[in-house]
Amino acid sequence: MRTINVSEITTAVKELCIDANYRLSPDMIEAIKNGRENEKSELGKRIFEQLEENLKIAGEEQIPICQDTGMAVFFVDIGQDVHFEGGLLTDAINEGVRQGYIEGYLRKSVVKDPLIRENTGDNTPAVIHYNIVPGDKVEITIAPKGFGSENMSRVFMLKPADGEEGVKNAIIQAVKDAGPNACPPMVVGVGIGGTFEKSALMAKEALTRKVGEHSEIPYVMEMEKEILDKINKSGIGPGGLGGTVTALAVNINTYPTHIAGLPVAVNICCHVNRHRNVVL
Ligand code: SF4
């Protein structure tokens, strides 16, 4: 059994919050560069150039890539041979968020109650998904999520008879409905199967997969490529101003489901698809 003091978690989370908001991960930087090279519209190319300049300025001047620094979403894989000391793990993660968002001058975007809407002032609480895994390590992945794109996400409870075509149509429809509101070029996270909530969770986690990496399941990989191609023919384009690169990737995760159902969740992320991870 390995013991980890939760103060280590707080420090790691604080650094993840700041780093993720100041710099995109290398896979996203590469995807935006490739997007600029592949974009056919002149206006679209200029939008990509502005996005790249914005990324450069944010990194150099240590400022957020976007004013919407997101709600802090975490996937935490905990080795079952780990024991935590020094307090509650969830409290330690929230303390890291509090310190990161205050010290990094990141916008505080969380309200205490969804209807009374008083800002908590420190971007807490985070949304944390725990997973127990083998071993004695802890892997923390952060994905600060902007709500321009979050608001355009959908869950479809399809019927088994809708089949693969129904799934593809639902995903493409969600992206078309999102249009410019999701701050394209987007990354499209998809969860197929499970239950209502499992599909949404898979869609969110799919956004943390490296852009450019495909599903290991051959038919799912083919779906990812085909749907990306169809989305990019929609003409929405960078910034929603028309063009040939509307999405940078479609990442699909799947899970077994019930004989009577076919849940499909589409979690859309904008071009500021932030994700970072650390292993302790
Ligand atoms: S959706 Fe993304 S790019 Fe648009 S405002 Fe929110 S974080 Fe920024």
Tab-separated table of N, CA, C and O in Angstrom, residues 28 55 59 62 70-71 83 99-100 103 106 109 135 137 158 173 179 226 260 264:
chain	number	residue	atom	x	y	z
A	28	MET	N	-3.223	19.401	-29.845
A	28	MET	CA	-4.159	20.427	-30.295
A	28	MET	C	-3.440	21.504	-31.117
A	28	MET	O	-3.986	22.001	-32.105
A	55	LEU	N	-2.810	31.801	-29.459
A	55	LEU	CA	-2.135	30.765	-28.652
A	55	LEU	C	-0.721	31.208	-28.291
A	55	LEU	O	-0.255	31.017	-27.168
A	59	GLY	N	0.668	31.923	-24.439
A	59	GLY	CA	1.814	31.189	-23.893
A	59	GLY	C	2.923	32.125	-23.447
A	59	GLY	O	3.484	31.974	-22.353
A	62	GLN	N	1.712	34.422	-20.526
A	62	GLN	CA	1.137	33.708	-19.375
A	62	GLN	C	-0.251	34.233	-19.037
A	62	GLN	O	-0.539	34.659	-17.915
A	70	GLY	N	-13.510	28.054	-18.155
A	70	GLY	CA	-14.206	26.795	-18.000
A	70	GLY	C	-14.571	26.373	-16.594
A	70	GLY	O	-14.129	26.938	-15.600
A	71	MET	N	-15.407	25.344	-16.558
A	71	MET	CA	-15.654	24.642	-15.300
A	71	MET	C	-14.619	23.521	-15.255
A	71	MET	O	-14.376	22.845	-16.265
A	83	HIS	N	-3.286	4.751	-0.610
A	83	HIS	CA	-4.014	5.241	0.569
A	83	HIS	C	-3.727	6.743	0.702
A	83	HIS	O	-2.566	7.158	0.601
A	99	GLN	N	-6.884	27.553	-5.653
A	99	GLN	CA	-5.581	28.216	-5.729
A	99	GLN	C	-5.199	28.513	-7.186
A	99	GLN	O	-4.701	29.583	-7.506
A	100	GLY	N	-5.433	27.542	-8.068
A	100	GLY	CA	-5.060	27.717	-9.477
A	100	GLY	C	-5.829	28.857	-10.130
A	100	GLY	O	-5.259	29.696	-10.828
A	103	GLU	N	-4.656	32.278	-8.294
A	103	GLU	CA	-3.263	32.687	-8.572
A	103	GLU	C	-2.993	32.835	-10.076
A	103	GLU	O	-2.120	33.592	-10.484
A	106	LEU	N	-7.522	33.320	-13.503
A	106	LEU	CA	-8.458	32.665	-14.416
A	106	LEU	C	-9.879	33.056	-14.018
A	106	LEU	O	-10.172	33.203	-12.825
A	109	SER	N	-16.061	31.093	-13.024
A	109	SER	CA	-17.272	30.921	-13.832
A	109	SER	C	-18.328	30.042	-13.194
A	109	SER	O	-19.280	29.649	-13.867
A	135	GLY	N	-2.901	-1.012	-9.358
A	135	GLY	CA	-1.625	-0.341	-9.142
A	135	GLY	C	-1.613	0.626	-7.978
A	135	GLY	O	-2.566	0.720	-7.199
A	137	LYS	N	-0.564	4.079	-8.372
A	137	LYS	CA	-0.391	5.440	-8.893
A	137	LYS	C	-1.741	6.165	-8.933
A	137	LYS	O	-2.804	5.528	-8.907
A	158	LEU	N	-31.503	6.788	-28.768
A	158	LEU	CA	-31.957	6.141	-30.005
A	158	LEU	C	-32.469	4.739	-29.715
A	158	LEU	O	-32.209	4.178	-28.646
A	173	GLN	N	-26.107	15.895	-36.893
A	173	GLN	CA	-27.159	16.875	-36.614
A	173	GLN	C	-26.781	17.751	-35.419
A	173	GLN	O	-26.988	18.974	-35.433
A	179	GLY	N	-23.353	24.714	-34.825
A	179	GLY	CA	-22.877	25.759	-35.752
A	179	GLY	C	-21.838	26.660	-35.124
A	179	GLY	O	-20.926	26.196	-34.425
A	226	GLU	N	-15.272	8.909	-41.121
A	226	GLU	CA	-16.382	9.246	-42.018
A	226	GLU	C	-17.175	10.447	-41.485
A	226	GLU	O	-17.525	11.366	-42.244
A	260	ALA	N	-32.623	-3.029	-25.328
A	260	ALA	CA	-33.710	-2.165	-25.814
A	260	ALA	C	-33.251	-0.751	-26.161
A	260	ALA	O	-34.081	0.080	-26.520
A	264	VAL	N	-26.733	7.731	-27.384
A	264	VAL	CA	-25.628	8.418	-28.080
A	264	VAL	C	-25.495	9.815	-27.477
A	264	VAL	O	-26.455	10.591	-27.493
